Short mmCIF file of C-alpha atoms and ligand atoms in Angstrom, two decimals:
data_model
loop_
_atom_site.label_atom_id
_atom_site.label_comp_id
_atom_site.label_asym_id
_atom_site.label_seq_id
_atom_site.Cartn_x
_atom_site.Cartn_y
_atom_site.Cartn_z
CA VAL J 154 143.15 127.89 82.71
CA LEU J 155 143.53 124.44 81.98
CA ASN J 156 142.97 121.43 84.29
CA ALA J 157 146.52 119.90 85.03
CA MET J 158 145.16 116.57 83.50
CA GLU J 159 145.13 117.99 80.47
CA GLU J 160 148.44 119.19 78.30
CA PRO J 161 148.55 122.71 78.20
CA SER J 162 148.89 123.59 74.30
CA ASP J 163 152.22 125.42 73.18
CA ASN J 164 150.64 127.54 70.71
CA ARG J 165 148.44 129.40 73.56
CA GLN J 166 148.45 133.16 72.33
CA LYS J 167 146.56 134.93 75.17
CA LYS J 168 148.18 134.89 78.35
CA VAL J 169 146.04 133.11 81.62
CA VAL J 170 146.68 134.90 85.06
CA ALA J 171 145.82 132.99 88.20
CA VAL J 172 145.30 135.60 91.16
CA VAL J 173 145.13 133.70 94.39
CA GLY J 174 143.44 135.52 97.03
CA GLY J 175 140.21 137.61 96.53
CA GLY J 176 140.41 140.19 99.33
CA LEU J 177 141.00 143.70 98.46
CA VAL J 178 144.09 143.73 95.96
CA GLY J 179 143.17 140.41 94.32
CA ALA J 180 140.23 142.02 93.47
CA LEU J 181 141.75 145.09 92.32
CA ASN J 182 144.36 143.01 90.38
CA ALA J 183 141.54 141.33 88.50
CA CYS J 184 140.04 144.36 87.13
CA PHE J 185 143.36 145.52 86.04
CA PHE J 186 144.43 142.23 84.60
CA ALA J 187 140.52 141.62 82.78
CA LYS J 188 141.07 145.42 81.70
CA ARG J 189 143.85 144.67 79.59
CA GLY J 190 142.27 142.08 78.22
CA LEU J 191 144.06 139.00 79.52
CA ASP J 192 141.98 136.30 80.73
CA VAL J 193 142.03 136.19 84.79
CA GLU J 194 140.57 133.92 87.30
CA VAL J 195 140.52 134.86 90.79
CA PHE J 196 140.70 131.74 93.38
CA GLU J 197 139.62 132.97 97.01
CA SER J 198 139.59 130.29 100.11
CA ARG J 199 136.41 131.89 101.39
CA GLU J 200 132.71 131.40 99.84
CA ASP J 201 131.58 134.47 98.31
CA ILE J 202 131.45 137.35 100.65
CA ARG J 203 128.88 139.03 98.87
CA GLN J 204 126.80 135.85 99.76
CA ALA J 205 127.80 135.51 103.15
CA LYS J 206 125.96 135.70 106.31
CA VAL J 207 128.65 136.31 108.85
CA VAL J 208 132.39 137.56 107.70
CA LYS J 209 134.70 137.31 110.33
CA GLY J 210 137.36 139.74 109.12
CA ARG J 211 139.74 142.54 110.40
CA SER J 212 139.41 146.15 110.74
CA ILE J 213 135.86 147.00 108.85
CA ASN J 214 136.98 150.75 107.89
CA LEU J 215 139.99 151.64 106.54
CA ALA J 216 141.66 155.16 105.44
CA LEU J 217 141.72 155.39 101.70
CA SER J 218 144.35 157.84 100.49
CA HIS J 219 145.85 159.40 97.23
CA ARG J 220 147.90 156.21 96.49
CA GLY J 221 144.88 153.95 96.45
CA ARG J 222 142.73 156.02 95.28
CA GLN J 223 144.82 156.37 92.00
CA ALA J 224 144.69 152.57 91.28
CA LEU J 225 141.08 152.91 91.81
CA LYS J 226 140.76 155.68 89.13
CA HIS J 227 142.44 153.73 86.66
CA VAL J 228 139.42 151.01 86.72
CA GLY J 229 137.14 153.44 86.91
CA MET J 230 136.13 152.67 90.68
CA GLU J 231 137.71 155.98 92.53
CA GLU J 232 134.14 157.64 92.74
CA LYS J 233 132.15 154.74 93.19
CA ILE J 234 134.24 153.48 96.31
CA VAL J 235 134.77 157.13 97.68
CA SER J 236 131.30 157.87 97.44
CA GLN J 237 130.50 155.15 99.84
CA GLY J 238 132.87 156.75 102.18
CA ILE J 239 133.47 159.42 104.74
CA PRO J 240 135.97 162.27 104.01
CA MET J 241 138.45 162.79 106.79
CA HIS J 242 140.06 165.84 106.96
CA ALA J 243 142.08 165.76 110.10
CA ARG J 244 143.20 164.11 113.35
CA MET J 245 141.55 165.25 116.59
CA ILE J 246 143.61 164.70 119.72
CA HIS J 247 141.83 163.70 122.67
CA SER J 248 143.55 164.65 125.48
CA LEU J 249 142.93 162.95 128.97
CA ASN J 250 141.20 166.14 130.17
CA GLY J 251 138.77 165.38 127.26
CA LYS J 252 139.99 168.60 125.34
CA GLN J 253 140.05 167.86 121.61
CA SER J 254 142.54 169.60 119.10
CA PRO J 255 142.31 169.09 115.31
CA ILE J 256 145.60 168.48 113.66
CA PRO J 257 145.15 168.69 109.78
CA TYR J 258 146.63 166.27 107.39
CA GLY J 259 146.27 165.33 103.32
CA LYS J 260 143.02 164.37 101.63
CA LYS J 261 141.88 161.13 103.11
CA SER J 262 138.63 159.16 103.29
CA GLN J 263 137.10 156.41 105.46
CA VAL J 264 135.95 153.30 103.40
CA ASN J 265 134.50 150.25 104.83
CA ARG J 266 136.37 147.10 103.82
CA LEU J 267 133.44 145.12 103.04
CA PRO J 268 131.56 147.23 100.44
CA ALA J 269 134.86 148.07 98.67
CA THR J 270 135.74 144.35 98.37
CA TYR J 271 131.96 143.74 97.04
CA LYS J 272 132.19 146.68 94.56
CA LEU J 273 135.69 145.58 93.28
CA THR J 274 134.68 141.96 92.92
CA ASN J 275 131.18 142.94 91.27
CA HIS J 276 133.25 145.07 88.95
CA SER J 277 135.77 142.32 88.20
CA GLU J 278 132.66 140.21 87.17
CA THR J 279 131.75 142.67 84.32
CA TYR J 280 135.03 141.53 82.21
CA PRO J 281 133.90 138.76 80.08
CA ASN J 282 137.48 137.53 80.30
CA ALA J 283 137.58 137.43 84.50
CA LYS J 284 136.11 134.42 86.16
CA LEU J 285 135.76 134.24 90.19
CA ASN J 286 136.28 130.97 91.92
CA PHE J 287 135.18 131.04 95.71
CA ASP J 288 135.92 128.20 98.35
CA HIS J 289 139.20 127.48 96.26
CA LYS J 290 142.17 127.50 98.93
CA LEU J 291 145.36 127.13 97.60
CA GLN J 292 147.23 123.77 99.11
CA ASP J 293 150.54 123.80 97.15
CA TRP J 294 152.08 124.98 93.86
CA SER J 295 154.87 124.87 91.66
CA ALA J 296 156.77 127.49 90.12
CA GLU J 297 158.32 125.32 87.65
CA LYS J 298 155.48 124.13 86.01
CA GLY J 299 152.98 127.25 86.98
CA LEU J 300 150.94 124.50 88.63
CA MET J 301 148.55 125.00 91.44
CA THR J 302 146.47 122.56 94.01
CA PHE J 303 143.28 123.99 95.44
CA VAL J 304 141.10 122.31 98.12
CA ARG J 305 137.79 122.71 98.44
CA SER J 306 135.36 122.81 101.45
CA ASP J 307 134.36 119.30 100.70
CA GLY J 308 137.80 118.01 100.43
CA THR J 309 137.83 117.79 96.51
CA LYS J 310 140.64 119.08 94.90
CA GLU J 311 141.56 121.00 91.85
CA HIS J 312 144.79 121.23 89.65
CA ILE J 313 144.72 124.76 87.76
CA GLN J 314 147.86 125.75 85.67
CA ALA J 315 148.62 129.25 84.39
CA ASP J 316 150.79 131.17 82.76
CA LEU J 317 151.35 133.72 85.72
CA ILE J 318 150.82 133.56 89.09
CA VAL J 319 149.74 136.52 91.36
CA GLY J 320 149.82 135.74 94.92
CA CYS J 321 147.50 138.48 96.62
CA ASP J 322 146.82 135.99 99.51
CA GLY J 323 147.22 138.27 102.58
CA ALA J 324 149.93 138.36 105.26
CA PHE J 325 150.33 134.79 105.70
CA SER J 326 150.45 133.97 101.96
CA ALA J 327 150.18 130.29 101.03
CA ILE J 328 152.19 131.62 97.60
CA ARG J 329 154.93 132.95 99.31
CA LYS J 330 155.83 129.74 101.14
CA GLN J 331 157.20 128.28 97.84
CA PHE J 332 159.58 131.49 97.66
CA LEU J 333 160.73 130.54 101.57
CA ARG J 334 162.53 127.67 99.77
CA ARG J 335 164.24 129.09 97.35
CA SER J 336 168.21 130.37 97.36
CA ARG J 337 168.47 134.24 97.53
CA PHE J 338 164.84 135.09 99.07
CA ASN J 339 165.34 137.47 101.83
CA TYR J 340 162.41 137.35 104.26
CA SER J 341 161.92 139.07 107.56
CA GLN J 342 158.44 139.07 109.62
CA THR J 343 158.09 140.92 113.06
CA TYR J 344 155.35 140.76 115.70
CA ILE J 345 155.15 144.31 117.53
CA PRO J 346 154.04 143.61 121.33
CA HIS J 347 151.04 145.67 120.72
CA GLY J 348 147.43 143.55 119.60
CA TYR J 349 144.36 145.62 118.73
CA MET J 350 140.53 145.47 119.69
CA GLU J 351 137.67 146.65 118.23
CA LEU J 352 135.11 148.43 119.96
CA THR J 353 131.76 150.31 118.16
CA MET J 354 130.49 153.68 119.26
CA PRO J 355 127.14 154.08 118.84
CA PRO J 356 125.19 157.20 117.47
CA ILE J 357 123.57 159.36 119.96
CA ASN J 358 119.86 160.38 118.67
CA GLY J 359 120.46 159.26 115.38
CA GLU J 360 123.86 161.44 114.81
CA PHE J 361 127.55 160.75 115.29
CA ALA J 362 128.51 160.76 119.18
CA MET J 363 131.72 163.02 117.88
CA LYS J 364 132.80 165.38 114.62
CA PRO J 365 132.28 162.74 112.02
CA ASN J 366 135.05 164.09 109.43
CA TYR J 367 137.83 163.26 111.73
CA LEU J 368 140.34 160.52 112.52
CA HIS J 369 139.80 160.79 116.42
CA ILE J 370 142.92 159.68 118.15
CA TRP J 371 143.56 159.10 122.24
CA PRO J 372 147.57 158.83 122.55
CA ARG J 373 148.63 157.57 125.69
CA ASN J 374 152.36 157.15 125.04
CA THR J 375 152.78 153.21 125.56
CA PHE J 376 149.12 152.53 123.82
CA MET J 377 146.09 154.28 122.52
CA MET J 378 142.64 154.29 120.78
CA ILE J 379 141.60 155.50 117.62
CA ALA J 380 138.12 156.07 116.11
CA LEU J 381 137.11 155.99 112.84
CA PRO J 382 133.26 157.13 111.44
CA ASN J 383 131.07 154.55 109.56
CA LEU J 384 128.23 155.70 107.35
CA ASP J 385 125.68 154.09 109.91
CA LYS J 386 126.90 156.95 112.09
CA THR J 387 128.83 154.54 114.20
CA PHE J 388 132.50 154.85 114.89
CA THR J 389 134.71 151.94 114.75
CA CYS J 390 137.02 152.30 118.19
CA THR J 391 140.18 150.35 117.58
CA LEU J 392 142.15 150.24 120.94
CA PHE J 393 145.83 149.50 120.69
CA MET J 394 147.98 148.18 123.52
CA PRO J 395 150.42 145.71 124.66
CA PHE J 396 149.35 141.98 125.15
CA ASP J 397 150.13 141.65 128.50
CA GLU J 398 148.19 144.92 129.17
CA PHE J 399 145.29 143.62 127.70
CA GLU J 400 145.81 140.27 129.70
CA LYS J 401 145.69 142.21 132.88
CA ILE J 402 142.06 143.45 132.57
CA THR J 403 139.86 140.42 133.39
CA THR J 404 136.59 141.70 134.45
CA GLY J 405 134.09 144.01 133.27
CA ASP J 406 134.75 146.70 136.32
CA GLN J 407 138.47 146.81 135.47
CA VAL J 408 137.69 147.73 131.85
CA ILE J 409 135.70 150.65 133.23
CA GLU J 410 138.53 151.86 135.65
CA PHE J 411 141.03 151.51 132.85
CA PHE J 412 138.84 153.55 130.81
CA GLN J 413 138.44 155.84 133.37
CA LYS J 414 142.08 156.20 133.81
CA CYS J 415 142.83 156.80 130.17
CA PHE J 416 139.81 157.64 127.98
CA PRO J 417 137.22 159.13 130.01
CA ASP J 418 135.75 161.15 127.52
CA SER J 419 134.68 157.97 125.65
CA ILE J 420 133.05 155.91 128.21
CA PRO J 421 129.46 157.79 127.87
CA LEU J 422 129.84 157.80 124.16
CA ILE J 423 130.51 153.75 124.17
CA GLY J 424 128.46 153.15 127.10
CA ALA J 425 129.47 151.64 130.32
CA ASP J 426 127.53 148.60 129.72
CA ALA J 427 128.68 147.81 125.90
CA LEU J 428 131.98 148.51 127.33
CA ARG J 429 132.06 145.81 129.91
CA GLU J 430 130.61 142.91 127.17
CA ASP J 431 132.48 144.41 124.12
CA TYR J 432 136.04 144.13 125.60
CA PHE J 433 135.21 140.10 126.15
CA ARG J 434 133.62 139.43 122.75
CA LEU J 435 136.95 138.77 120.95
CA PRO J 436 140.61 138.42 121.76
CA ALA J 437 142.90 141.24 120.83
CA GLN J 438 144.54 140.46 117.23
CA ALA J 439 148.28 140.35 116.20
CA MET J 440 150.14 142.82 114.04
CA VAL J 441 152.72 141.48 112.12
CA SER J 442 155.25 143.58 109.48
CA VAL J 443 156.63 141.18 106.90
CA LYS J 444 159.58 142.36 104.19
CA CYS J 445 160.76 140.24 101.42
CA SER J 446 162.55 140.56 98.19
CA PRO J 447 162.24 139.83 95.45
CA TYR J 448 158.40 139.65 94.88
CA HIS J 449 159.05 137.13 91.69
CA ILE J 450 160.35 133.97 90.51
CA GLY J 451 161.42 133.71 87.13
CA ASP J 452 158.50 134.82 84.82
CA LYS J 453 155.57 132.64 86.69
CA CYS J 454 155.04 134.11 89.74
CA VAL J 455 154.69 137.60 91.73
CA LEU J 456 153.61 138.54 95.11
CA MET J 457 151.35 141.60 95.89
CA GLY J 458 149.44 143.42 98.58
CA ASP J 459 149.76 142.18 102.05
CA ALA J 460 151.51 138.83 100.85
CA ALA J 461 154.18 140.97 99.55
CA HIS J 462 154.69 143.52 102.29
CA ALA J 463 152.29 143.28 105.47
CA VAL J 464 152.71 146.52 107.51
CA VAL J 465 151.44 147.77 110.92
CA PRO J 466 148.40 149.58 110.45
CA PHE J 467 149.80 152.88 112.02
CA TYR J 468 150.31 154.60 108.86
CA GLY J 469 146.97 153.75 107.60
CA GLN J 470 148.81 152.71 103.92
CA GLY J 471 148.35 148.54 103.85
CA MET J 472 145.77 148.68 101.39
CA ASN J 473 146.57 151.74 99.62
CA ALA J 474 150.58 150.39 98.59
CA GLY J 475 148.51 147.17 97.63
CA PHE J 476 146.64 149.26 95.61
CA GLU J 477 149.66 150.97 94.20
CA ASP J 478 151.12 147.59 93.37
CA CYS J 479 148.58 146.89 90.82
CA ILE J 480 149.04 149.93 88.80
CA VAL J 481 152.96 150.08 89.10
CA PHE J 482 152.45 146.47 87.84
CA ASP J 483 150.09 147.25 85.06
CA GLU J 484 152.26 150.28 83.80
CA ILE J 485 155.26 147.85 83.89
CA MET J 486 153.36 145.36 81.60
CA GLU J 487 152.75 148.45 79.09
CA GLN J 488 156.42 149.41 79.31
CA PHE J 489 157.59 145.93 78.64
CA ASN J 490 155.03 144.76 76.37
CA GLU J 491 153.63 142.04 78.63
CA ASP J 492 157.11 140.19 78.30
CA LEU J 493 156.75 138.32 82.00
CA ALA J 494 159.90 137.80 82.56
CA ALA J 495 161.56 141.37 81.82
CA VAL J 496 158.23 142.54 83.55
CA LEU J 497 158.74 140.54 86.94
CA ALA J 498 161.98 141.48 87.34
CA GLU J 499 161.58 145.42 86.62
CA TYR J 500 158.50 145.21 89.15
CA SER J 501 160.70 143.63 91.83
CA ARG J 502 163.35 146.12 90.97
CA VAL J 503 160.97 149.20 91.32
CA ARG J 504 158.86 148.35 93.93
CA VAL J 505 160.65 146.67 96.44
CA PRO J 506 162.52 149.67 97.97
CA ASP J 507 159.16 151.43 98.10
CA ASP J 508 156.98 148.94 99.82
CA HIS J 509 160.07 148.50 102.43
CA ALA J 510 159.99 152.76 102.88
CA ILE J 511 155.93 152.07 103.76
CA ALA J 512 156.87 149.34 105.86
CA ASP J 513 159.63 151.39 107.71
CA LEU J 514 157.18 154.80 108.02
CA ALA J 515 154.46 152.59 109.27
CA MET J 516 156.77 151.31 112.02
CA TYR J 517 158.13 154.73 113.00
CA ASN J 518 153.99 155.88 113.12
CA TYR J 519 153.42 152.92 115.68
CA VAL J 520 155.58 155.17 117.85
CA GLU J 521 154.80 158.70 116.85
CA MET J 522 150.91 158.16 116.77
CA ARG J 523 150.52 157.10 120.58
CA ALA J 524 153.44 159.26 121.80
CA HIS J 525 154.95 161.97 119.56
CA VAL J 526 151.51 163.02 118.70
CA ASN J 527 151.24 164.35 122.29
CA SER J 528 154.32 166.54 122.27
CA LYS J 529 155.06 169.84 122.31
CA TRP J 530 157.60 169.02 119.15
CA PHE J 531 155.05 167.31 117.17
CA LEU J 532 152.39 170.12 117.52
CA PHE J 533 155.27 172.41 116.87
CA ARG J 534 156.51 170.35 113.70
CA LYS J 535 152.89 170.01 112.36
CA HIS J 536 152.95 173.78 112.89
CA VAL J 537 155.73 174.36 110.85
CA ASP J 538 154.49 171.52 107.88
CA ASN J 539 151.19 173.56 107.63
CA ILE J 540 152.62 177.00 107.09
P1 LIG L 1433 143.98 140.44 102.40
O1 LIG L 1433 142.86 141.54 102.64
O2 LIG L 1433 144.56 139.95 103.43
O3 LIG L 1433 143.30 139.17 101.47
C1 LIG L 1433 143.65 138.26 101.16
C2 LIG L 1433 142.94 137.28 100.52
O4 LIG L 1433 143.22 136.04 100.42
C3 LIG L 1433 141.55 136.62 101.77
O5 LIG L 1433 140.40 137.01 101.24
C4 LIG L 1433 141.82 135.44 102.00
O6 LIG L 1433 140.88 134.54 102.40
C5 LIG L 1433 142.51 134.95 100.77
N1 LIG L 1433 143.59 134.01 101.13
C6 LIG L 1433 144.28 133.93 101.79
N2 LIG L 1433 145.10 132.38 101.85
C7 LIG L 1433 144.42 131.99 100.77
C8 LIG L 1433 144.71 130.76 100.03
N3 LIG L 1433 145.79 129.57 100.67
N4 LIG L 1433 144.12 130.27 99.04
C9 LIG L 1433 143.27 131.15 98.33
N5 LIG L 1433 142.92 132.04 98.90
C10 LIG L 1433 143.43 132.78 100.12
N6 LIG L 1433 145.57 149.93 105.32
C11 LIG L 1433 145.11 150.85 104.70
O7 LIG L 1433 145.39 151.33 103.60
N7 LIG L 1433 144.25 151.99 105.46
C12 LIG L 1433 143.81 151.71 107.05
O8 LIG L 1433 143.37 152.68 107.48
C13 LIG L 1433 144.19 150.26 107.23
N8 LIG L 1433 144.15 149.84 108.64
C14 LIG L 1433 144.37 148.69 109.20
C15 LIG L 1433 143.94 148.52 110.70
C16 LIG L 1433 143.56 147.43 111.03
C17 LIG L 1433 143.96 146.92 112.31
C18 LIG L 1433 144.67 146.39 110.00
C19 LIG L 1433 145.13 144.89 110.57
C20 LIG L 1433 145.02 146.31 108.92
C21 LIG L 1433 145.03 147.92 108.14
N9 LIG L 1433 145.24 148.13 106.86
C22 LIG L 1433 144.76 149.58 106.39
C23 LIG L 1433 145.73 147.05 106.11
C24 LIG L 1433 145.07 146.53 105.05
O9 LIG L 1433 144.03 145.78 105.74
C25 LIG L 1433 145.54 145.53 104.42
O10 LIG L 1433 146.60 145.58 103.59
C26 LIG L 1433 144.57 145.03 103.15
O11 LIG L 1433 143.67 143.95 103.41
C27 LIG L 1433 145.65 144.03 102.14
O12 LIG L 1433 144.73 143.48 101.43
P2 LIG L 1433 145.32 142.09 100.33
O13 LIG L 1433 144.20 141.66 99.31
O14 LIG L 1433 146.53 142.22 100.29
O15 LIG L 1433 145.28 140.88 101.81
#
């Protein structure tokens, strides 16, 4: 990677890749590019999460499925990440009267966002041709020149040039902003009326408060709560509810009243006092679905992960689809002998329909998980599926 003040040399042989965003998908992508022997640099706006004391992030535990595991396997990281997670073999439906009914599904594993990102970041650093730059926030970039401007927390700026810019900078991607100015770029974003809030269910006598190898769901039609197990024997409960419902609850007593009415079996497990406090700790977070196409500009830039396709979390496939982006791109690199113009066009051609399908399935599951999962039709269908 060259400083913009220097003239880029014309006879450079080895391609230089800049991955913007060092989250889950950026960190994995760095491993893929490095494994291919390209010079890769990651530019992440935050400080190094491996050293940061407080990490403000979204959901800490995520469901890893076959799609994501395949991509991890390719860079030798599947077992290292899965071994730090908890297998989940089924959903456990909690009805209002406290009855629990399991509904089996495919092999899934809970993984924790932070250790997974640490491990991928560590792994990328084992390649001599990979370099990580933290505290580098992309401010602006030019698709024509492949030139990026990063700003650091002390206000200094750095100008960096690369052959290929890979936008892995999440749902509110700064890379994607340049795409929006171009003709024939399709873009849509939809905020759903629901927000989400995370609550912790502590262990009881050092053991999980509920059966651990399940994704626990309390479907209540217009809203729902889910709980995923963590290695420290806690569960992270996520309450999904329309924002106006969240806002109606303004006191600790109202929280208890609401849980009494909707999730009574969870109160002794989370603890009434903790509930009263935790509900007000952070405001409910918004959820956005982003669809766009194409994913590339010429032979210079490509979007992957949430930057290309942020999806609502109800299908548990956002990270998995982002991981799959990396392996699909790698296969196309192989197929087209790293001819970037051909690779990027082919990547958009094959990947856009699949990622849009994931976004649609996630939106469909937004209703299925909170409503259909309750219905006799759903239970019947699952029964038929399992035969
Ligand atoms: P991000 O994780 O958002 O990372 C982007 C990175 O880019 C960040 O590190 C950010 O600091 C950096 N960045 C941003 N702007 C800049 C800039 N200007 N310059 C430099 N760096 C920048 N997915 C699943 O597969 N399974 C699940 O069970 C699941 N559950 C979820 C539950 C919830 C409540 C939510 C909200 C999401 C869930 N997801 C799940 C989706 C998953 O979290 C995302 O798909 C995944 O984190 C996307 O990874 P990413 O690397 O593309 O983006």
